[in-house]
Amino acid sequence: MQICQSQAELARHLERFERVAFVPTMGNLHRGHLSLVDIARERGDCVVTSIFVNRLQFGPNEDFDRYPRTFEADREGLERRGVDVLFAPDEQEMYPTPQVYRVQPPPLATELEGAFRPGFFDGVCTVVLKLFNLVQPDIAVFGKKDRQQLKIVRGMVQQFNMPIQIVAAETVRADDGLALSSRNGYLTADERKEAPRMYRTLRWIADEIAGGRTDYANLEVAGRAELARNGWSVDYVAVRHGLALRIPHPEGYDHPNLLIVLAAAKLGNTRLIDNVDVVPKHNED
Ligand code: PAF
């Protein structure tokens, strides 16, 4: 595996490949990330992974400084998984001057995650656009765990006519249902035991909808109450239409197959997010 820290090295190493499949990450890799790498492997003749903790997507009170940086372990994991090129730029390489030009994402970026993390998607889109320009991938793989990010990046690629196929990867879960996330490492032992409740709550709402309920607002309230009762500080529990994450029609006209349920909440100091399809569908989003 080639490790490239500069744009020039990266360009040199990518020259000879036909079909580049890219997995952007912020490091602290777990099985979820490695599953994205496997999907990239199936689709490209060269797999590029980036590790870059992107300051632009962290709010002033968020965990940029304490975000886990585990480069050596990440490097070994990627090498074992057969990644061809690891792009690991430092901040100076990515932002040699203050990044005053930014991508302005659509209104969806101010809802759900964006309502609680102002500027988050502008930071994500800006770095993803820069990474796409540097790597020039044919394919890029994003996890469904960050469902809103996946939608917004897909929309950016379409609207800016970028010739990149965005591939959605299923969320990888621990045996008890907790979605794998770099932030799980912050949980205390007791919080870790409690954490799968988010998935169970989402699944319960999804099953109620699959069973015919269309009173989405009541289900959202019940989901929030279930988490709050168990010590979570809830940002949102929301039923949305899977296609563009719009609010579903209150009369229940949307087919349950197309609905998803999303949540974000804090356990202690750790903010977790997750989402489920009402009817699980593999490799679609
Ligand atoms: O999902 C992430 O890890 C990040 O948001 C991404 C896409 C690597 C951009 O920094």
PDB file of C-alpha atoms and ligand atoms in Angstrom:
ATOM      1  CA  MET A   1       0.000   0.000   0.000  1.00  0.00           C
ATOM      2  CA  GLN A   2       1.303   3.414  -0.961  1.00  0.00           C
ATOM      3  CA  ILE A   3       0.922   6.164   1.585  1.00  0.00           C
ATOM      4  CA  CYS A   4       0.636   9.601   0.004  1.00  0.00           C
ATOM      5  CA  GLN A   5       0.679  12.753   2.020  1.00  0.00           C
ATOM      6  CA  SER A   6       0.742  15.242  -0.814  1.00  0.00           C
ATOM      7  CA  GLN A   7      -1.440  15.885  -3.817  1.00  0.00           C
ATOM      8  CA  ALA A   8       1.566  15.442  -6.125  1.00  0.00           C
ATOM      9  CA  GLU A   9       2.406  11.964  -4.766  1.00  0.00           C
ATOM     10  CA  LEU A  10      -1.240  10.975  -4.994  1.00  0.00           C
ATOM     11  CA  ALA A  11      -1.507  12.055  -8.624  1.00  0.00           C
ATOM     12  CA  ARG A  12       1.672  10.109  -9.469  1.00  0.00           C
ATOM     13  CA  HIS A  13       0.370   6.895  -7.921  1.00  0.00           C
ATOM     14  CA  LEU A  14      -3.071   7.091  -9.475  1.00  0.00           C
ATOM     15  CA  GLU A  15      -1.883   7.739 -13.032  1.00  0.00           C
ATOM     16  CA  ARG A  16      -1.810   4.110 -14.123  1.00  0.00           C
ATOM     17  CA  PHE A  17      -5.231   3.007 -12.890  1.00  0.00           C
ATOM     18  CA  GLU A  18      -8.410   2.794 -14.961  1.00  0.00           C
ATOM     19  CA  ARG A  19     -11.109   2.617 -12.347  1.00  0.00           C
ATOM     20  CA  VAL A  20     -10.485   4.225  -8.993  1.00  0.00           C
ATOM     21  CA  ALA A  21     -12.829   3.397  -6.097  1.00  0.00           C
ATOM     22  CA  PHE A  22     -12.583   5.758  -3.155  1.00  0.00           C
ATOM     23  CA  VAL A  23     -13.485   5.524   0.534  1.00  0.00           C
ATOM     24  CA  PRO A  24     -13.093   8.850   2.363  1.00  0.00           C
ATOM     25  CA  THR A  25     -12.733   8.556   6.155  1.00  0.00           C
ATOM     26  CA  MET A  26     -11.629  10.487   9.195  1.00  0.00           C
ATOM     27  CA  GLY A  27      -9.699   7.463  10.489  1.00  0.00           C
ATOM     28  CA  ASN A  28     -10.200   5.507  13.726  1.00  0.00           C
ATOM     29  CA  LEU A  29     -11.333   2.746  11.446  1.00  0.00           C
ATOM     30  CA  HIS A  30     -13.617  -0.095  12.462  1.00  0.00           C
ATOM     31  CA  ARG A  31     -15.336  -2.992  10.674  1.00  0.00           C
ATOM     32  CA  GLY A  32     -17.868  -0.580   9.209  1.00  0.00           C
ATOM     33  CA  HIS A  33     -15.152   1.322   7.341  1.00  0.00           C
ATOM     34  CA  LEU A  34     -13.501  -1.911   6.257  1.00  0.00           C
ATOM     35  CA  SER A  35     -16.788  -3.082   4.756  1.00  0.00           C
ATOM     36  CA  LEU A  36     -16.754   0.086   2.622  1.00  0.00           C
ATOM     37  CA  VAL A  37     -13.257  -0.844   1.506  1.00  0.00           C
ATOM     38  CA  ASP A  38     -14.483  -4.326   0.509  1.00  0.00           C
ATOM     39  CA  ILE A  39     -17.239  -2.798  -1.617  1.00  0.00           C
ATOM     40  CA  ALA A  40     -14.698  -0.465  -3.228  1.00  0.00           C
ATOM     41  CA  ARG A  41     -12.448  -3.453  -3.934  1.00  0.00           C
ATOM     42  CA  GLU A  42     -15.230  -5.214  -5.857  1.00  0.00           C
ATOM     43  CA  ARG A  43     -15.814  -2.163  -8.018  1.00  0.00           C
ATOM     44  CA  GLY A  44     -12.453  -0.659  -8.816  1.00  0.00           C
ATOM     45  CA  ASP A  45      -9.024  -1.751  -9.995  1.00  0.00           C
ATOM     46  CA  CYS A  46      -7.528   0.631  -7.461  1.00  0.00           C
ATOM     47  CA  VAL A  47      -8.867   1.323  -3.978  1.00  0.00           C
ATOM     48  CA  VAL A  48      -7.976   4.654  -2.419  1.00  0.00           C
ATOM     49  CA  THR A  49      -8.833   5.467   1.190  1.00  0.00           C
ATOM     50  CA  SER A  50      -8.281   8.858   2.735  1.00  0.00           C
ATOM     51  CA  ILE A  51      -7.782   9.669   6.377  1.00  0.00           C
ATOM     52  CA  PHE A  52      -8.294  13.301   7.204  1.00  0.00           C
ATOM     53  CA  VAL A  53      -9.986  14.722  10.288  1.00  0.00           C
ATOM     54  CA  ASN A  54     -11.759  17.650   8.707  1.00  0.00           C
ATOM     55  CA  ARG A  55     -11.845  20.633  11.036  1.00  0.00           C
ATOM     56  CA  LEU A  56     -14.438  22.380   8.836  1.00  0.00           C
ATOM     57  CA  GLN A  57     -17.191  19.940   9.769  1.00  0.00           C
ATOM     58  CA  PHE A  58     -16.767  20.290  13.530  1.00  0.00           C
ATOM     59  CA  GLY A  59     -18.660  22.976  15.430  1.00  0.00           C
ATOM     60  CA  PRO A  60     -16.881  25.117  18.045  1.00  0.00           C
ATOM     61  CA  ASN A  61     -18.170  22.911  20.901  1.00  0.00           C
ATOM     62  CA  GLU A  62     -17.610  19.600  19.154  1.00  0.00           C
ATOM     63  CA  ASP A  63     -14.919  16.995  19.565  1.00  0.00           C
ATOM     64  CA  PHE A  64     -12.337  17.972  16.903  1.00  0.00           C
ATOM     65  CA  ASP A  65      -9.418  17.950  19.355  1.00  0.00           C
ATOM     66  CA  ARG A  66     -10.422  14.754  21.105  1.00  0.00           C
ATOM     67  CA  TYR A  67     -11.478  12.965  17.891  1.00  0.00           C
ATOM     68  CA  PRO A  68      -9.516   9.685  18.051  1.00  0.00           C
ATOM     69  CA  ARG A  69      -6.450   9.645  15.820  1.00  0.00           C
ATOM     70  CA  THR A  70      -5.169   6.080  15.433  1.00  0.00           C
ATOM     71  CA  PHE A  71      -3.056   6.262  12.297  1.00  0.00           C
ATOM     72  CA  GLU A  72      -0.837   3.196  12.856  1.00  0.00           C
ATOM     73  CA  ALA A  73      -3.739   0.839  13.579  1.00  0.00           C
ATOM     74  CA  ASP A  74      -5.693   2.307  10.656  1.00  0.00           C
ATOM     75  CA  ARG A  75      -2.746   1.885   8.306  1.00  0.00           C
ATOM     76  CA  GLU A  76      -2.317  -1.774   9.286  1.00  0.00           C
ATOM     77  CA  GLY A  77      -6.044  -2.494   8.889  1.00  0.00           C
ATOM     78  CA  LEU A  78      -6.153  -0.914   5.440  1.00  0.00           C
ATOM     79  CA  GLU A  79      -3.015  -2.694   4.319  1.00  0.00           C
ATOM     80  CA  ARG A  80      -4.445  -6.059   5.436  1.00  0.00           C
ATOM     81  CA  ARG A  81      -7.646  -5.253   3.536  1.00  0.00           C
ATOM     82  CA  GLY A  82      -5.721  -4.722   0.310  1.00  0.00           C
ATOM     83  CA  VAL A  83      -6.085  -0.951  -0.070  1.00  0.00           C
ATOM     84  CA  ASP A  84      -3.769   0.298  -2.833  1.00  0.00           C
ATOM     85  CA  VAL A  85      -3.320   3.909  -1.841  1.00  0.00           C
ATOM     86  CA  LEU A  86      -3.806   5.642   1.487  1.00  0.00           C
ATOM     87  CA  PHE A  87      -4.103   9.397   1.122  1.00  0.00           C
ATOM     88  CA  ALA A  88      -3.295  10.982   4.481  1.00  0.00           C
ATOM     89  CA  PRO A  89      -2.811  14.705   3.973  1.00  0.00           C
ATOM     90  CA  ASP A  90      -2.173  17.046   6.872  1.00  0.00           C
ATOM     91  CA  GLU A  91      -4.130  20.207   7.430  1.00  0.00           C
ATOM     92  CA  GLN A  92      -1.594  22.351   5.591  1.00  0.00           C
ATOM     93  CA  GLU A  93      -1.938  20.140   2.516  1.00  0.00           C
ATOM     94  CA  MET A  94      -5.737  20.276   2.488  1.00  0.00           C
ATOM     95  CA  TYR A  95      -6.149  23.868   3.636  1.00  0.00           C
ATOM     96  CA  PRO A  96      -2.934  25.736   2.769  1.00  0.00           C
ATOM     97  CA  THR A  97      -4.899  28.970   2.992  1.00  0.00           C
ATOM     98  CA  PRO A  98      -8.116  29.529   4.937  1.00  0.00           C
ATOM     99  CA  GLN A  99     -10.911  27.773   3.047  1.00  0.00           C
ATOM    100  CA  VAL A 100     -13.024  30.798   2.198  1.00  0.00           C
ATOM    101  CA  TYR A 101     -14.757  29.147  -0.754  1.00  0.00           C
ATOM    102  CA  ARG A 102     -17.332  26.683   0.556  1.00  0.00           C
ATOM    103  CA  VAL A 103     -19.981  24.427  -0.926  1.00  0.00           C
ATOM    104  CA  GLN A 104     -23.427  25.675   0.023  1.00  0.00           C
ATOM    105  CA  PRO A 105     -25.508  22.546   0.539  1.00  0.00           C
ATOM    106  CA  PRO A 106     -29.299  22.452  -0.007  1.00  0.00           C
ATOM    107  CA  PRO A 107     -31.956  23.300   2.622  1.00  0.00           C
ATOM    108  CA  LEU A 108     -31.982  19.649   3.738  1.00  0.00           C
ATOM    109  CA  ALA A 109     -28.587  20.421   5.288  1.00  0.00           C
ATOM    110  CA  THR A 110     -30.288  22.578   7.931  1.00  0.00           C
ATOM    111  CA  GLU A 111     -32.622  19.784   9.046  1.00  0.00           C
ATOM    112  CA  LEU A 112     -32.019  16.706  11.240  1.00  0.00           C
ATOM    113  CA  GLU A 113     -28.210  16.637  11.765  1.00  0.00           C
ATOM    114  CA  GLY A 114     -27.887  20.137  10.341  1.00  0.00           C
ATOM    115  CA  ALA A 115     -30.373  21.554  12.849  1.00  0.00           C
ATOM    116  CA  PHE A 116     -28.113  20.425  15.701  1.00  0.00           C
ATOM    117  CA  ARG A 117     -24.757  20.831  13.960  1.00  0.00           C
ATOM    118  CA  PRO A 118     -24.929  24.126  12.052  1.00  0.00           C
ATOM    119  CA  GLY A 119     -22.396  24.219   9.223  1.00  0.00           C
ATOM    120  CA  PHE A 120     -21.709  20.487   9.419  1.00  0.00           C
ATOM    121  CA  PHE A 121     -22.777  19.661   5.868  1.00  0.00           C
ATOM    122  CA  ASP A 122     -21.085  22.683   4.416  1.00  0.00           C
ATOM    123  CA  GLY A 123     -17.859  21.364   5.971  1.00  0.00           C
ATOM    124  CA  VAL A 124     -18.529  17.821   4.749  1.00  0.00           C
ATOM    125  CA  CYS A 125     -19.412  18.870   1.188  1.00  0.00           C
ATOM    126  CA  THR A 126     -16.450  21.211   0.962  1.00  0.00           C
ATOM    127  CA  VAL A 127     -13.917  18.568   1.996  1.00  0.00           C
ATOM    128  CA  VAL A 128     -15.580  15.842  -0.067  1.00  0.00           C
ATOM    129  CA  LEU A 129     -15.497  18.079  -3.143  1.00  0.00           C
ATOM    130  CA  LYS A 130     -11.799  18.760  -2.549  1.00  0.00           C
ATOM    131  CA  LEU A 131     -11.058  15.071  -1.982  1.00  0.00           C
ATOM    132  CA  PHE A 132     -12.984  14.131  -5.121  1.00  0.00           C
ATOM    133  CA  ASN A 133     -10.976  16.679  -7.114  1.00  0.00           C
ATOM    134  CA  LEU A 134      -7.720  15.273  -5.770  1.00  0.00           C
ATOM    135  CA  VAL A 135      -8.515  11.565  -6.056  1.00  0.00           C
ATOM    136  CA  GLN A 136     -10.727  11.833  -9.167  1.00  0.00           C
ATOM    137  CA  PRO A 137     -12.486   8.570  -8.366  1.00  0.00           C
ATOM    138  CA  ASP A 138     -14.907   6.743 -10.643  1.00  0.00           C
ATOM    139  CA  ILE A 139     -16.731   5.371  -7.604  1.00  0.00           C
ATOM    140  CA  ALA A 140     -17.004   6.551  -4.018  1.00  0.00           C
ATOM    141  CA  VAL A 141     -18.470   4.478  -1.191  1.00  0.00           C
ATOM    142  CA  PHE A 142     -20.411   6.054   1.699  1.00  0.00           C
ATOM    143  CA  GLY A 143     -22.073   4.295   4.641  1.00  0.00           C
ATOM    144  CA  LYS A 144     -25.830   4.353   5.169  1.00  0.00           C
ATOM    145  CA  LYS A 145     -25.258   5.036   8.861  1.00  0.00           C
ATOM    146  CA  ASP A 146     -24.653   8.663   7.891  1.00  0.00           C
ATOM    147  CA  ARG A 147     -27.774   8.640   5.767  1.00  0.00           C
ATOM    148  CA  GLN A 148     -28.207  12.381   5.447  1.00  0.00           C
ATOM    149  CA  GLN A 149     -24.550  12.779   4.487  1.00  0.00           C
ATOM    150  CA  LEU A 150     -24.980  10.098   1.834  1.00  0.00           C
ATOM    151  CA  LYS A 151     -28.043  11.890   0.371  1.00  0.00           C
ATOM    152  CA  ILE A 152     -26.396  15.281   0.383  1.00  0.00           C
ATOM    153  CA  VAL A 153     -23.160  14.046  -1.194  1.00  0.00           C
ATOM    154  CA  ARG A 154     -25.147  12.147  -3.831  1.00  0.00           C
ATOM    155  CA  GLY A 155     -27.102  15.310  -4.616  1.00  0.00           C
ATOM    156  CA  MET A 156     -23.908  17.381  -4.836  1.00  0.00           C
ATOM    157  CA  VAL A 157     -22.380  14.933  -7.297  1.00  0.00           C
ATOM    158  CA  GLN A 158     -25.521  15.003  -9.447  1.00  0.00           C
ATOM    159  CA  GLN A 159     -26.000  18.749  -9.426  1.00  0.00           C
ATOM    160  CA  PHE A 160     -22.361  19.556 -10.104  1.00  0.00           C
ATOM    161  CA  ASN A 161     -22.227  16.922 -12.887  1.00  0.00           C
ATOM    162  CA  MET A 162     -19.366  15.072 -11.269  1.00  0.00           C
ATOM    163  CA  PRO A 163     -18.719  11.769 -13.089  1.00  0.00           C
ATOM    164  CA  ILE A 164     -18.626   9.734  -9.883  1.00  0.00           C
ATOM    165  CA  GLN A 165     -20.888   6.862  -8.932  1.00  0.00           C
ATOM    166  CA  ILE A 166     -21.876   7.087  -5.268  1.00  0.00           C
ATOM    167  CA  VAL A 167     -22.356   3.631  -3.757  1.00  0.00           C
ATOM    168  CA  ALA A 168     -24.285   3.156  -0.491  1.00  0.00           C
ATOM    169  CA  ALA A 169     -23.030   0.584   2.009  1.00  0.00           C
ATOM    170  CA  GLU A 170     -25.162  -1.061   4.674  1.00  0.00           C
ATOM    171  CA  THR A 171     -24.566  -0.116   8.301  1.00  0.00           C
ATOM    172  CA  VAL A 172     -22.422  -2.638  10.149  1.00  0.00           C
ATOM    173  CA  ARG A 173     -23.696  -3.430  13.634  1.00  0.00           C
ATOM    174  CA  ALA A 174     -22.357  -5.107  16.761  1.00  0.00           C
ATOM    175  CA  ASP A 175     -24.165  -8.311  17.800  1.00  0.00           C
ATOM    176  CA  ASP A 176     -26.462  -6.307  20.077  1.00  0.00           C
ATOM    177  CA  GLY A 177     -27.490  -3.997  17.227  1.00  0.00           C
ATOM    178  CA  LEU A 178     -25.364  -0.931  18.001  1.00  0.00           C
ATOM    179  CA  ALA A 179     -24.206   0.677  14.758  1.00  0.00           C
ATOM    180  CA  LEU A 180     -20.409   0.713  14.612  1.00  0.00           C
ATOM    181  CA  SER A 181     -19.024   4.233  14.959  1.00  0.00           C
ATOM    182  CA  SER A 182     -15.732   5.803  15.895  1.00  0.00           C
ATOM    183  CA  ARG A 183     -17.608   7.601  18.661  1.00  0.00           C
ATOM    184  CA  ASN A 184     -18.607   4.313  20.373  1.00  0.00           C
ATOM    185  CA  GLY A 185     -15.105   4.318  21.835  1.00  0.00           C
ATOM    186  CA  TYR A 186     -16.077   7.277  24.049  1.00  0.00           C
ATOM    187  CA  LEU A 187     -18.835   5.300  25.802  1.00  0.00           C
ATOM    188  CA  THR A 188     -18.320   4.113  29.384  1.00  0.00           C
ATOM    189  CA  ALA A 189     -19.060   0.429  30.079  1.00  0.00           C
ATOM    190  CA  ASP A 190     -22.557   1.290  31.355  1.00  0.00           C
ATOM    191  CA  GLU A 191     -23.280   3.570  28.417  1.00  0.00           C
ATOM    192  CA  ARG A 192     -22.121   0.873  26.020  1.00  0.00           C
ATOM    193  CA  LYS A 193     -24.704  -1.494  27.551  1.00  0.00           C
ATOM    194  CA  GLU A 194     -27.414   1.121  27.132  1.00  0.00           C
ATOM    195  CA  ALA A 195     -26.397   2.227  23.616  1.00  0.00           C
ATOM    196  CA  PRO A 196     -28.213  -0.499  21.571  1.00  0.00           C
ATOM    197  CA  ARG A 197     -31.522   0.937  22.810  1.00  0.00           C
ATOM    198  CA  MET A 198     -31.332   3.492  19.993  1.00  0.00           C
ATOM    199  CA  TYR A 199     -31.382   0.755  17.355  1.00  0.00           C
ATOM    200  CA  ARG A 200     -34.126  -1.167  19.204  1.00  0.00           C
ATOM    201  CA  THR A 201     -36.249   1.991  19.372  1.00  0.00           C
ATOM    202  CA  LEU A 202     -35.772   2.731  15.666  1.00  0.00           C
ATOM    203  CA  ARG A 203     -36.568  -0.860  14.792  1.00  0.00           C
ATOM    204  CA  TRP A 204     -39.737  -0.759  16.938  1.00  0.00           C
ATOM    205  CA  ILE A 205     -40.961   2.376  15.137  1.00  0.00           C
ATOM    206  CA  ALA A 206     -40.078   0.859  11.763  1.00  0.00           C
ATOM    207  CA  ASP A 207     -41.975  -2.342  12.597  1.00  0.00           C
ATOM    208  CA  GLU A 208     -45.028  -0.378  13.727  1.00  0.00           C
ATOM    209  CA  ILE A 209     -45.036   1.466  10.375  1.00  0.00           C
ATOM    210  CA  ALA A 210     -44.498  -1.760   8.452  1.00  0.00           C
ATOM    211  CA  GLY A 211     -47.475  -3.125  10.384  1.00  0.00           C
ATOM    212  CA  GLY A 212     -49.678  -0.305   9.083  1.00  0.00           C
ATOM    213  CA  ARG A 213     -49.365   2.635  11.492  1.00  0.00           C
ATOM    214  CA  THR A 214     -49.205   6.036   9.845  1.00  0.00           C
ATOM    215  CA  ASP A 215     -49.327   8.267  12.954  1.00  0.00           C
ATOM    216  CA  TYR A 216     -45.665   9.138  12.500  1.00  0.00           C
ATOM    217  CA  ALA A 217     -45.697  12.051  14.935  1.00  0.00           C
ATOM    218  CA  ASN A 218     -46.943   9.804  17.756  1.00  0.00           C
ATOM    219  CA  LEU A 219     -44.302   7.240  16.954  1.00  0.00           C
ATOM    220  CA  GLU A 220     -41.606   9.922  17.021  1.00  0.00           C
ATOM    221  CA  VAL A 221     -42.828  11.149  20.408  1.00  0.00           C
ATOM    222  CA  ALA A 222     -42.881   7.581  21.751  1.00  0.00           C
ATOM    223  CA  GLY A 223     -39.350   6.980  20.463  1.00  0.00           C
ATOM    224  CA  ARG A 224     -38.049  10.173  22.039  1.00  0.00           C
ATOM    225  CA  ALA A 225     -39.755   9.326  25.351  1.00  0.00           C
ATOM    226  CA  GLU A 226     -38.290   5.803  25.386  1.00  0.00           C
ATOM    227  CA  LEU A 227     -34.775   7.171  24.978  1.00  0.00           C
ATOM    228  CA  ALA A 228     -35.247  10.103  27.387  1.00  0.00           C
ATOM    229  CA  ARG A 229     -36.644   7.770  30.062  1.00  0.00           C
ATOM    230  CA  ASN A 230     -33.431   5.788  29.861  1.00  0.00           C
ATOM    231  CA  GLY A 231     -31.097   8.699  30.324  1.00  0.00           C
ATOM    232  CA  TRP A 232     -30.569   9.879  26.744  1.00  0.00           C
ATOM    233  CA  SER A 233     -30.631  13.506  25.765  1.00  0.00           C
ATOM    234  CA  VAL A 234     -32.500  13.325  22.472  1.00  0.00           C
ATOM    235  CA  ASP A 235     -31.886  15.606  19.502  1.00  0.00           C
ATOM    236  CA  TYR A 236     -34.390  13.958  17.159  1.00  0.00           C
ATOM    237  CA  VAL A 237     -36.288  10.815  16.345  1.00  0.00           C
ATOM    238  CA  ALA A 238     -37.780  11.315  12.898  1.00  0.00           C
ATOM    239  CA  VAL A 239     -39.682   9.373  10.282  1.00  0.00           C
ATOM    240  CA  ARG A 240     -38.694  10.555   6.824  1.00  0.00           C
ATOM    241  CA  HIS A 241     -39.180   9.615   3.211  1.00  0.00           C
ATOM    242  CA  GLY A 242     -36.070   7.730   2.122  1.00  0.00           C
ATOM    243  CA  LEU A 243     -35.660   9.414  -1.221  1.00  0.00           C
ATOM    244  CA  ALA A 244     -35.025  13.014  -0.244  1.00  0.00           C
ATOM    245  CA  LEU A 245     -35.546  12.791   3.521  1.00  0.00           C
ATOM    246  CA  ARG A 246     -38.699  14.887   3.300  1.00  0.00           C
ATOM    247  CA  ILE A 247     -41.390  14.625   5.980  1.00  0.00           C
ATOM    248  CA  PRO A 248     -43.840  11.880   4.975  1.00  0.00           C
ATOM    249  CA  HIS A 249     -47.400  12.735   4.080  1.00  0.00           C
ATOM    250  CA  PRO A 250     -49.447  12.825   7.319  1.00  0.00           C
ATOM    251  CA  GLU A 251     -52.273  10.850   5.714  1.00  0.00           C
ATOM    252  CA  GLY A 252     -49.916   7.934   5.188  1.00  0.00           C
ATOM    253  CA  TYR A 253     -49.864   8.177   1.375  1.00  0.00           C
ATOM    254  CA  ASP A 254     -46.159   7.298   1.217  1.00  0.00           C
ATOM    255  CA  HIS A 255     -45.468   3.618   0.754  1.00  0.00           C
ATOM    256  CA  PRO A 256     -43.915   2.233   3.961  1.00  0.00           C
ATOM    257  CA  ASN A 257     -41.200   0.628   1.814  1.00  0.00           C
ATOM    258  CA  LEU A 258     -39.847   4.084   1.127  1.00  0.00           C
ATOM    259  CA  LEU A 259     -39.759   5.353   4.690  1.00  0.00           C
ATOM    260  CA  ILE A 260     -36.817   5.435   7.038  1.00  0.00           C
ATOM    261  CA  VAL A 261     -36.507   6.281  10.725  1.00  0.00           C
ATOM    262  CA  LEU A 262     -33.584   8.317  11.997  1.00  0.00           C
ATOM    263  CA  ALA A 263     -32.353   9.340  15.430  1.00  0.00           C
ATOM    264  CA  ALA A 264     -29.616  11.307  17.123  1.00  0.00           C
ATOM    265  CA  ALA A 265     -29.168  11.458  20.876  1.00  0.00           C
ATOM    266  CA  LYS A 266     -26.495  11.816  23.493  1.00  0.00           C
ATOM    267  CA  LEU A 267     -25.572   9.254  26.095  1.00  0.00           C
ATOM    268  CA  GLY A 268     -23.439  11.107  28.631  1.00  0.00           C
ATOM    269  CA  ASN A 269     -21.040  13.116  26.495  1.00  0.00           C
ATOM    270  CA  THR A 270     -21.283  10.907  23.435  1.00  0.00           C
ATOM    271  CA  ARG A 271     -23.604  11.757  20.573  1.00  0.00           C
ATOM    272  CA  LEU A 272     -24.781   8.745  18.574  1.00  0.00           C
ATOM    273  CA  ILE A 273     -26.781   8.633  15.356  1.00  0.00           C
ATOM    274  CA  ASP A 274     -28.483   5.778  13.580  1.00  0.00           C
ATOM    275  CA  ASN A 275     -31.250   5.056  11.085  1.00  0.00           C
ATOM    276  CA  VAL A 276     -33.156   2.082   9.740  1.00  0.00           C
ATOM    277  CA  ASP A 277     -35.237   1.355   6.670  1.00  0.00           C
ATOM    278  CA  VAL A 278     -38.814   0.481   7.545  1.00  0.00           C
ATOM    279  CA  VAL A 279     -38.410  -2.452   5.193  1.00  0.00           C
ATOM    280  CA  PRO A 280     -34.746  -3.443   5.052  1.00  0.00           C
ATOM    281  CA  LYS A 281     -33.396  -3.198   1.514  1.00  0.00           C
ATOM    282  CA  HIS A 282     -29.874  -4.144   0.741  1.00  0.00           C
ATOM    283  CA  ASN A 283     -27.565  -1.894  -1.229  1.00  0.00           C
ATOM    284  CA  GLU A 284     -30.216   0.702  -1.963  1.00  0.00           C
ATOM    285  CA  ASP A 285     -30.636   4.034  -0.378  1.00  0.00           C
TER     286      ASP A 285
HETATM  287  O1  PAF B   1     -18.136  10.319   7.134  1.00  0.00           O
HETATM  288  C1  PAF B   1     -17.012  10.787   7.380  1.00  0.00           C
HETATM  289  O2  PAF B   1     -16.125  10.127   7.938  1.00  0.00           O
HETATM  290  C2  PAF B   1     -16.701  12.214   6.973  1.00  0.00           C
HETATM  291  O3  PAF B   1     -17.831  13.030   7.102  1.00  0.00           O
HETATM  292  C3  PAF B   1     -16.093  12.335   5.560  1.00  0.00           C
HETATM  293  C4  PAF B   1     -17.063  11.876   4.503  1.00  0.00           C
HETATM  294  C5  PAF B   1     -14.818  11.513   5.495  1.00  0.00           C
HETATM  295  C6  PAF B   1     -15.743  13.794   5.268  1.00  0.00           C
HETATM  296  O4  PAF B   1     -14.824  14.294   6.185  1.00  0.00           O
END
